PDB file of C-alpha atoms in Angstrom:
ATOM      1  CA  UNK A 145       0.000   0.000   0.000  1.00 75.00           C
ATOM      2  CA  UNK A 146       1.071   3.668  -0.105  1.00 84.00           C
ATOM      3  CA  UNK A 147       2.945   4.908   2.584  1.00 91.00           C
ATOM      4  CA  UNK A 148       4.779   8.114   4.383  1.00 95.00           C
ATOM      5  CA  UNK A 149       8.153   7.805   5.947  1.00 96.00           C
ATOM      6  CA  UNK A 150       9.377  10.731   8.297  1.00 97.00           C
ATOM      7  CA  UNK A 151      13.217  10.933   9.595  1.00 97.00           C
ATOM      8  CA  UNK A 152      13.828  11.319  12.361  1.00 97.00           C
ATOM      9  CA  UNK A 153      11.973  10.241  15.167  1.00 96.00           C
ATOM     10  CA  UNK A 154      13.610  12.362  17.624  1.00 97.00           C
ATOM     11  CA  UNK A 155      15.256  15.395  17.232  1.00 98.00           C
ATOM     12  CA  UNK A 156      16.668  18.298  20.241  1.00 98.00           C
ATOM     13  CA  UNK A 157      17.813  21.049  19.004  1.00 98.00           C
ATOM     14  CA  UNK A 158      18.978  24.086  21.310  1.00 98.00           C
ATOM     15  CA  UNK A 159      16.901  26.855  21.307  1.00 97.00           C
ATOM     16  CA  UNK A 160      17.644  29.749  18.272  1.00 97.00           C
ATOM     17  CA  UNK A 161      18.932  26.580  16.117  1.00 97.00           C
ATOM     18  CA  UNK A 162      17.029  25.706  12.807  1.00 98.00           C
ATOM     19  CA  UNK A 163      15.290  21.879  12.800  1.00 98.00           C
ATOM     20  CA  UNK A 164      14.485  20.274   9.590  1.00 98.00           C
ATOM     21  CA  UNK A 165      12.105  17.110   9.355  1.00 98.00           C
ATOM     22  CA  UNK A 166      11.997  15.307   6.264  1.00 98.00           C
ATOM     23  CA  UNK A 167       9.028  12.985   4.550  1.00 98.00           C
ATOM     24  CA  UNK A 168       9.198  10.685   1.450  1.00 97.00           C
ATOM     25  CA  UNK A 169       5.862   9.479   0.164  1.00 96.00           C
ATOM     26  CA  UNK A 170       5.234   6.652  -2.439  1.00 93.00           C
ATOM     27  CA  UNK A 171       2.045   7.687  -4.589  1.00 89.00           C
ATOM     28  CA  UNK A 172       3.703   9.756  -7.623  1.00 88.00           C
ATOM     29  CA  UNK A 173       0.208  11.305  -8.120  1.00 88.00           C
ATOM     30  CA  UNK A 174      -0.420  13.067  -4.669  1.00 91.00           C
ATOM     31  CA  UNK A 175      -0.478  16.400  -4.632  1.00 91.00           C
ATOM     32  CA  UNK A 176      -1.187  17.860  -1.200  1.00 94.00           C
ATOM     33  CA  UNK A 177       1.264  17.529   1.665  1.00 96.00           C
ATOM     34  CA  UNK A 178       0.270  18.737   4.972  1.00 97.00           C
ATOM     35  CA  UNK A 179       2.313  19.302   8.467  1.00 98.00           C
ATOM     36  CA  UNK A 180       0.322  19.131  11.659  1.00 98.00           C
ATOM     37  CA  UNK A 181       2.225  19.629  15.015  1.00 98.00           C
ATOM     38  CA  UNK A 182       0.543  18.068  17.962  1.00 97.00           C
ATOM     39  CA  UNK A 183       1.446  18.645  22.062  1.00 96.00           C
ATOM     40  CA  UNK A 184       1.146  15.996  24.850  1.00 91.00           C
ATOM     41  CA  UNK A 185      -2.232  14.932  25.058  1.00 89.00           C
ATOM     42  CA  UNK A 186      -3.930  17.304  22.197  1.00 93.00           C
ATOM     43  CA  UNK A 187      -5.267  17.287  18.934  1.00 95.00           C
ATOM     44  CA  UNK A 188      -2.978  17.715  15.529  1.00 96.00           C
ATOM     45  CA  UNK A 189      -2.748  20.832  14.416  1.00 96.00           C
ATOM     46  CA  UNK A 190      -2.432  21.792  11.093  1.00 96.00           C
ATOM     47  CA  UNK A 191       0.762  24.124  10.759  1.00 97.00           C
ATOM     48  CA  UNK A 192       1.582  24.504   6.945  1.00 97.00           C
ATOM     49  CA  UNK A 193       0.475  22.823   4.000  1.00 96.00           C
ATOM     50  CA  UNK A 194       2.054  22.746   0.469  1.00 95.00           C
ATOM     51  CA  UNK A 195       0.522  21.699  -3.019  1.00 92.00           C
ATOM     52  CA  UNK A 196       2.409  19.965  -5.614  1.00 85.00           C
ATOM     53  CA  UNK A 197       2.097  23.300  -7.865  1.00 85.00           C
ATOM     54  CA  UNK A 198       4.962  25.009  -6.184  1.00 85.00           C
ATOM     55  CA  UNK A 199       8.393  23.993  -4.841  1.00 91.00           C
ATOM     56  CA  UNK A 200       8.094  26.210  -1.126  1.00 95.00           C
ATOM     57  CA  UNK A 201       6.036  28.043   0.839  1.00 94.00           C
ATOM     58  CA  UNK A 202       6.725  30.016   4.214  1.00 96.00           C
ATOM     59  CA  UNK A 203       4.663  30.975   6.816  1.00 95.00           C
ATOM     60  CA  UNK A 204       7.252  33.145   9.467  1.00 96.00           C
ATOM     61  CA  UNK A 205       9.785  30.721  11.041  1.00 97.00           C
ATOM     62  CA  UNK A 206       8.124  27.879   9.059  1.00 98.00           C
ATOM     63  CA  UNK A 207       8.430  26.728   5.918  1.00 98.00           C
ATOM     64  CA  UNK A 208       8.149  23.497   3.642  1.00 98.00           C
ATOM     65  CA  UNK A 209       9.221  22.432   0.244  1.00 97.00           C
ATOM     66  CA  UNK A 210       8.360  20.012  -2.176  1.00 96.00           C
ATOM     67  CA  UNK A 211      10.512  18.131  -4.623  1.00 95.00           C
ATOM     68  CA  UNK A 212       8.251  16.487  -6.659  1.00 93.00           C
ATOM     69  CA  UNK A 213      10.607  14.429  -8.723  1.00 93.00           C
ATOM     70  CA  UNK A 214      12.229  12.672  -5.489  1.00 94.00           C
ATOM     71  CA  UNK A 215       8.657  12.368  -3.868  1.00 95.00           C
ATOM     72  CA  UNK A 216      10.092  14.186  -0.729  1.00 95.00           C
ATOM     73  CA  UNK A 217       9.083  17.200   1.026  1.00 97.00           C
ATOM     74  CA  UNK A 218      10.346  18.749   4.316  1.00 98.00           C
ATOM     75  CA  UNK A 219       9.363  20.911   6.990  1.00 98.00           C
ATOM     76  CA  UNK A 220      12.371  23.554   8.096  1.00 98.00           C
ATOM     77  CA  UNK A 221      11.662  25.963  11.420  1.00 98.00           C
ATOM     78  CA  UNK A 222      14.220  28.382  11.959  1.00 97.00           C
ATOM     79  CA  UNK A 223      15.061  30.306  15.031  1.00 98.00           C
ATOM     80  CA  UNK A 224      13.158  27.338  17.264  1.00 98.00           C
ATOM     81  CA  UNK A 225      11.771  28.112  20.567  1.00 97.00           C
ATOM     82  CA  UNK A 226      10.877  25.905  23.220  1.00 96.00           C
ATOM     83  CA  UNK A 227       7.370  26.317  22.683  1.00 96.00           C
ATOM     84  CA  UNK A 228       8.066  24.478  19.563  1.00 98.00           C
ATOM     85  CA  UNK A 229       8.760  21.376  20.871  1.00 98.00           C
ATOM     86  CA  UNK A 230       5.826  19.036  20.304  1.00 97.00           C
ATOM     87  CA  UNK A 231       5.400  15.926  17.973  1.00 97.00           C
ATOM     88  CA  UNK A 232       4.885  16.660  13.999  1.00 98.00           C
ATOM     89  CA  UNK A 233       3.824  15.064  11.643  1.00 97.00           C
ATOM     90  CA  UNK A 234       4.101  14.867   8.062  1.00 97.00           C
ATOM     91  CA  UNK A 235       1.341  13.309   5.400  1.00 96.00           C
ATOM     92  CA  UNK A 236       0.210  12.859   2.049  1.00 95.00           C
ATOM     93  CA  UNK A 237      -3.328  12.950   0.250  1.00 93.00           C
ATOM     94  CA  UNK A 238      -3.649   9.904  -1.537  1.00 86.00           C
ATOM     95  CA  UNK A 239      -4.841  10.279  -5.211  1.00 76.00           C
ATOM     96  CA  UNK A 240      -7.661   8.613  -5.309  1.00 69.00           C
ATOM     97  CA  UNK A 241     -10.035  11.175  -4.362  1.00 74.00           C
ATOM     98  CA  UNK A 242     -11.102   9.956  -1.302  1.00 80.00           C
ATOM     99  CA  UNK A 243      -9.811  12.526   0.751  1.00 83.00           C
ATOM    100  CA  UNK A 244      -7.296   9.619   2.485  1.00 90.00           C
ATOM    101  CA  UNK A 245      -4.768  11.250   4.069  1.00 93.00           C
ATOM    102  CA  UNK A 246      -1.319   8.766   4.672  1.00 92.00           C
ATOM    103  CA  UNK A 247       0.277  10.085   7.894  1.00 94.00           C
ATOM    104  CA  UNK A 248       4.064   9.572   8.866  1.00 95.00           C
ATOM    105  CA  UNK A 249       5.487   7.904  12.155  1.00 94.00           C
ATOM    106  CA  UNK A 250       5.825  11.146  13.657  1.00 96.00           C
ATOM    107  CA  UNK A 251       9.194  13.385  14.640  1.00 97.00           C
ATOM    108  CA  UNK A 252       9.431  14.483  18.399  1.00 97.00           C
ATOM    109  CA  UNK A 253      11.260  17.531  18.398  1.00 98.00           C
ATOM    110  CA  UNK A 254      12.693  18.789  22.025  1.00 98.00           C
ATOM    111  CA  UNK A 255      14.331  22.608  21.945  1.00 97.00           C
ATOM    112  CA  UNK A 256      16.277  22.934  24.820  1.00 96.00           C
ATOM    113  CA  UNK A 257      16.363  26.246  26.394  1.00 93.00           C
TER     114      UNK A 257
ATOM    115  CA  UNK B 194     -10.459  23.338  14.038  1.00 49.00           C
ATOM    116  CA  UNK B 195     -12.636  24.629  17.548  1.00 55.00           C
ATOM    117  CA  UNK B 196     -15.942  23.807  14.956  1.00 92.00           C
ATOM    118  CA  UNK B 197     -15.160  19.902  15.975  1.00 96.00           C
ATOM    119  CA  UNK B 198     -16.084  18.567  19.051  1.00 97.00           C
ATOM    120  CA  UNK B 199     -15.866  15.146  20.644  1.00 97.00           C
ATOM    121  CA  UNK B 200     -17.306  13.184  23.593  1.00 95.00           C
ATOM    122  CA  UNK B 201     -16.119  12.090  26.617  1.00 95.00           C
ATOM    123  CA  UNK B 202     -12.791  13.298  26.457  1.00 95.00           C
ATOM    124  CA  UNK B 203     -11.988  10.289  28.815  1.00 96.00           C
ATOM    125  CA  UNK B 204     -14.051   6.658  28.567  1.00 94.00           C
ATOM    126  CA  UNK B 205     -13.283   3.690  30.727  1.00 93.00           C
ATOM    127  CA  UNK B 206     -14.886   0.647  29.201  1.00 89.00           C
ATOM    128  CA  UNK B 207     -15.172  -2.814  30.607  1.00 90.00           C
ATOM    129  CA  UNK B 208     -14.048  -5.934  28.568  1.00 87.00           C
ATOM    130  CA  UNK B 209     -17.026  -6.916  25.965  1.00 87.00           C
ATOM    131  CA  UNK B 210     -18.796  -3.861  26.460  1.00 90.00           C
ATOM    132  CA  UNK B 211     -19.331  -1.914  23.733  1.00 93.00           C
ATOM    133  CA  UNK B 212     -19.180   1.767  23.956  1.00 95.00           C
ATOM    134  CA  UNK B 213     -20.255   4.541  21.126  1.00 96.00           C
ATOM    135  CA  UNK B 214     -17.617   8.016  20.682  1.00 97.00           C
ATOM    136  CA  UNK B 215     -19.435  11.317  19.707  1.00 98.00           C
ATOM    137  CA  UNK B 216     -17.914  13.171  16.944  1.00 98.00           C
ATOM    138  CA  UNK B 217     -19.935  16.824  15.953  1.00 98.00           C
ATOM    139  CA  UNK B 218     -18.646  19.304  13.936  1.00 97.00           C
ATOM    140  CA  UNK B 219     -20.618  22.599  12.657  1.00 96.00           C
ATOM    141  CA  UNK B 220     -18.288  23.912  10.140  1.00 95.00           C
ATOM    142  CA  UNK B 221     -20.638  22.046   7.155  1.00 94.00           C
ATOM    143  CA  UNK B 222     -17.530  19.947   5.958  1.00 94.00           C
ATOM    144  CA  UNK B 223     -18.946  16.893   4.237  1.00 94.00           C
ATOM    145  CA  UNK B 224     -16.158  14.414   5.172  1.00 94.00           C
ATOM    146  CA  UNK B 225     -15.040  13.209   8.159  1.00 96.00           C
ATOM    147  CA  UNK B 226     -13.204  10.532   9.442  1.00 97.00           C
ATOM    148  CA  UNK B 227     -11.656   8.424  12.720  1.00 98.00           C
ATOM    149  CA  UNK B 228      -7.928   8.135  13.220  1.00 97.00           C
ATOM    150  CA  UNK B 229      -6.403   5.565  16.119  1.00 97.00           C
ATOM    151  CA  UNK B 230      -3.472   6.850  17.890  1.00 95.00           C
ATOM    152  CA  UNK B 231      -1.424   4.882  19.814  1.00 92.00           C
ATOM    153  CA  UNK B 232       1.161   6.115  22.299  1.00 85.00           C
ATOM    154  CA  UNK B 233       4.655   7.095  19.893  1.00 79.00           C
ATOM    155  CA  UNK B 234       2.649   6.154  17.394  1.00 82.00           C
ATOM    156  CA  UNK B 235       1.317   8.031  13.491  1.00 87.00           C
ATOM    157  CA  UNK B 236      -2.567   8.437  13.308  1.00 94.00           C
ATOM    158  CA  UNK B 237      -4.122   5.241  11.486  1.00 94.00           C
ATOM    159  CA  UNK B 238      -7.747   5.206   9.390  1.00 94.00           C
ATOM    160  CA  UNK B 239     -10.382   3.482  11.048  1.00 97.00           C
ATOM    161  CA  UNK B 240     -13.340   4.732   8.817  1.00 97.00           C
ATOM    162  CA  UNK B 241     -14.251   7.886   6.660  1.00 96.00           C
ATOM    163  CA  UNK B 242     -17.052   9.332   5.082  1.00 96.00           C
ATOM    164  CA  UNK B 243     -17.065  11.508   2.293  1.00 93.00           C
ATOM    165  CA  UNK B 244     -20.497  12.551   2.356  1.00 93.00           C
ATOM    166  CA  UNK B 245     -24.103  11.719   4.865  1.00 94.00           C
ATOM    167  CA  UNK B 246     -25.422   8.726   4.311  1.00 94.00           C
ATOM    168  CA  UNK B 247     -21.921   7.115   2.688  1.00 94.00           C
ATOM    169  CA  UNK B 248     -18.901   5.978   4.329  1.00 96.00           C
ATOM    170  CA  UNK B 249     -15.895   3.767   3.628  1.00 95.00           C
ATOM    171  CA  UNK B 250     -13.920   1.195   5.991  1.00 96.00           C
ATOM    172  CA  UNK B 251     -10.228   2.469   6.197  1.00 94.00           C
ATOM    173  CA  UNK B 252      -7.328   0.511   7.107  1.00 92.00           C
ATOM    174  CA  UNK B 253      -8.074  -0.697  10.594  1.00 95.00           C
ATOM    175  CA  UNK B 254     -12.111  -0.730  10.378  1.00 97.00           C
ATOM    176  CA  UNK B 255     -12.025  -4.587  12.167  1.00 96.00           C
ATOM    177  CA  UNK B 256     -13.954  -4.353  15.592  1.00 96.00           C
ATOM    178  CA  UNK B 257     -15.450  -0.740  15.158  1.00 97.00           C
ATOM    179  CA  UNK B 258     -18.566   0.581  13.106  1.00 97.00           C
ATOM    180  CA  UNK B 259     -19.944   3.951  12.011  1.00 98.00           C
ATOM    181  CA  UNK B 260     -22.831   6.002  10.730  1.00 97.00           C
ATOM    182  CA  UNK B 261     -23.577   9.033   8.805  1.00 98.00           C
ATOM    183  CA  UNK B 262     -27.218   9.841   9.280  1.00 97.00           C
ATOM    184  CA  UNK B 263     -26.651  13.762   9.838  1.00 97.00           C
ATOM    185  CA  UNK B 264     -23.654  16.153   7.592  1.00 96.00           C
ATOM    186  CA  UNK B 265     -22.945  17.266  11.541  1.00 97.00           C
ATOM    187  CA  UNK B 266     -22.096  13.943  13.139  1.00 98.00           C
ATOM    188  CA  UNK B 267     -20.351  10.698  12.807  1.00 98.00           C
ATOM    189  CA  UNK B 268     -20.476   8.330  15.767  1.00 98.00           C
ATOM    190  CA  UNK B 269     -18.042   5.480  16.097  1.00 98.00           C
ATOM    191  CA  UNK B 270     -18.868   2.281  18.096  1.00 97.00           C
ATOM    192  CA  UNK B 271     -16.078   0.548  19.568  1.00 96.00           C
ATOM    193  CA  UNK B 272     -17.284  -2.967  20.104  1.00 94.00           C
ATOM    194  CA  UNK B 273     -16.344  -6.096  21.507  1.00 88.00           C
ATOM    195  CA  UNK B 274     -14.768  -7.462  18.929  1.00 88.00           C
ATOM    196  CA  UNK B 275     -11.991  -5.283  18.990  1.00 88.00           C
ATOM    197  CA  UNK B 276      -9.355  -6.660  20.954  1.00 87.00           C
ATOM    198  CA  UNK B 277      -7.025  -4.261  21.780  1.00 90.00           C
ATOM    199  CA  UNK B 278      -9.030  -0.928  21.756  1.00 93.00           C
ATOM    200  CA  UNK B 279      -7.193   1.492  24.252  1.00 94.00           C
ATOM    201  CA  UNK B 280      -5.909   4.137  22.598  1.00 96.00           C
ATOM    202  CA  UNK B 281      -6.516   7.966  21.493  1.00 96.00           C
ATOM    203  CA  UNK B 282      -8.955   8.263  19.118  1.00 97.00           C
ATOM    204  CA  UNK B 283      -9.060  11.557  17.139  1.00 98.00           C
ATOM    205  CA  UNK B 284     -11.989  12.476  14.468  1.00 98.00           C
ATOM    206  CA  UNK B 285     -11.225  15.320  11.758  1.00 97.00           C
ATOM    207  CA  UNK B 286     -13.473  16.819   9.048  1.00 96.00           C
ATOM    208  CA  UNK B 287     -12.494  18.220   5.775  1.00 94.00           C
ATOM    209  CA  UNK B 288     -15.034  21.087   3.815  1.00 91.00           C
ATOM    210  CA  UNK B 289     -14.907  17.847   1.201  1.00 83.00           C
ATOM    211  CA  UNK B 290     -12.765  14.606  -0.107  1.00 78.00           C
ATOM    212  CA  UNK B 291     -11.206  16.695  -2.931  1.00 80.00           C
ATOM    213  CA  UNK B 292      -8.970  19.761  -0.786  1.00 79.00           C
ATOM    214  CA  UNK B 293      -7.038  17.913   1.827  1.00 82.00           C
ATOM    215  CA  UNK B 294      -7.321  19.727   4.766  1.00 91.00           C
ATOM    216  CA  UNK B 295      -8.405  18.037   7.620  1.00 94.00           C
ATOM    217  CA  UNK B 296      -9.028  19.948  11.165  1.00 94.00           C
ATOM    218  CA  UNK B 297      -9.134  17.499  14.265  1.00 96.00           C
ATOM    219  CA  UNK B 298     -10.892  17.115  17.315  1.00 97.00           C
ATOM    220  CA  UNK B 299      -9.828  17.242  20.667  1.00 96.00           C
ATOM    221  CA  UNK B 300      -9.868  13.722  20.926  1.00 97.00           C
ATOM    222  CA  UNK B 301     -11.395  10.669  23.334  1.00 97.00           C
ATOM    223  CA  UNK B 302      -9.012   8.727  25.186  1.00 96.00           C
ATOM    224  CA  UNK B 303     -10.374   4.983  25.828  1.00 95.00           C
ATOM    225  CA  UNK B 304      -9.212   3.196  28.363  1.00 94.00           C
ATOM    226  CA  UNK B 305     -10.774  -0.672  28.661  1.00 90.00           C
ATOM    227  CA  UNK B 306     -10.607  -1.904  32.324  1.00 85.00           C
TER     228      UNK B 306
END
């Protein structure tokens, strides 16, 4: 079946430091990649998103590209903070038109003070 | 995402007891789905519905069940015949199949005695 992979699964950084997360999907024909950062105990939240029509897109300290050729995309947040440390995770809409997202494992980033 | 709600945010079920999670949402998004999350764990498909009325078994529907009667909610049973059910279970809605963006609840955490 389709899947996500996300490297690493941990990842401390020290706070001001840049942290970059990377995803490689398998379906050649998705086109939406979404980031969603969730904290201990609550819901995903969805953080960035990027469409298969352009290469980056930045939002502040946050930004993701897309290399559509390697089927990878990554999620780069400069200047980290420790209220940054949380779990993300990376995913892929499936092609079918189902609205199936495929989620990564999950990176747990820790920005130490 | 604060359009989504879920209920209980805690349930303690009893071996072979089946027990029913509330999922509402009032932002009129015709999809919406049920992820599993299990502790270090990605979010896994249990079932999604792309419209009232319809819905599809995703990759871990064994041992739960769904319905679609109203666009606003989308119940899932957990019953006995799924073994291991403890676990964080998170329901999202998207405004439909096509976009990709899903917003999550706050999530039920199940806890079987």
């Amino acid at each position: 079946g389709e899947n996500v992979e996300q490297h690493p699964s941990t990842l401390s950084v020290q706070e001001g430091d840049s942290a970059v997360i990377k995803c490689t999907y398998s379906d050649s024909a998705s086109n939406y990649f979404p980031w969603y950062k969730q904290e201990l105990g609550k819901r995903p939240q969805l953080i960035i998103d990027i469409r298969s029509n352009v290469g980056e897109k930045k939002d502040q300290r946050i930004a993701v590209t897309l290399n559509k050729t390697a089927k990878h995309f990554s999620l780069h947040i400069t200047e980290t903070q420790p209220e940054d440390s949380a779990v993300y995770f990376c995913a892929a809409l499936l092609s079918s038109n189902t609205g199936k997202l495929i989620f990564g494992q999950g990176t747990t980033l820790q920005v130490k003070p | 995402d604060g359009g989504i709600t879920q209920s209980p945010k805690y349930l303690f079920r009893k071996e072979g007891q089946n027990v029913t999670l509330s999922c509402e949402q009032n932002l009129n998004h015709d999809a919406m789905y049920w992820y599993r999350q299990d502790p270090g764990q990605g979010l896994r498909l249990i079932y999604y519905s792309q419209i009232v009325n319809d819905f599809q078994k995703g990759d871990i529907a064994e041992g739960y069940s769904v319905s679609r009667e109203k666009k606003e909610s989308f119940p899932l049973t957990v019953t006995s015949a799924q073994k291991n059910p403890t676990a964080f279970y998170l329901c999202a809605s998207s405004i439909d199949s096509g976009r990709g963006e899903q917003f999550f609840g706050p999530g039920t955490r199940l806890t079987v005695l």
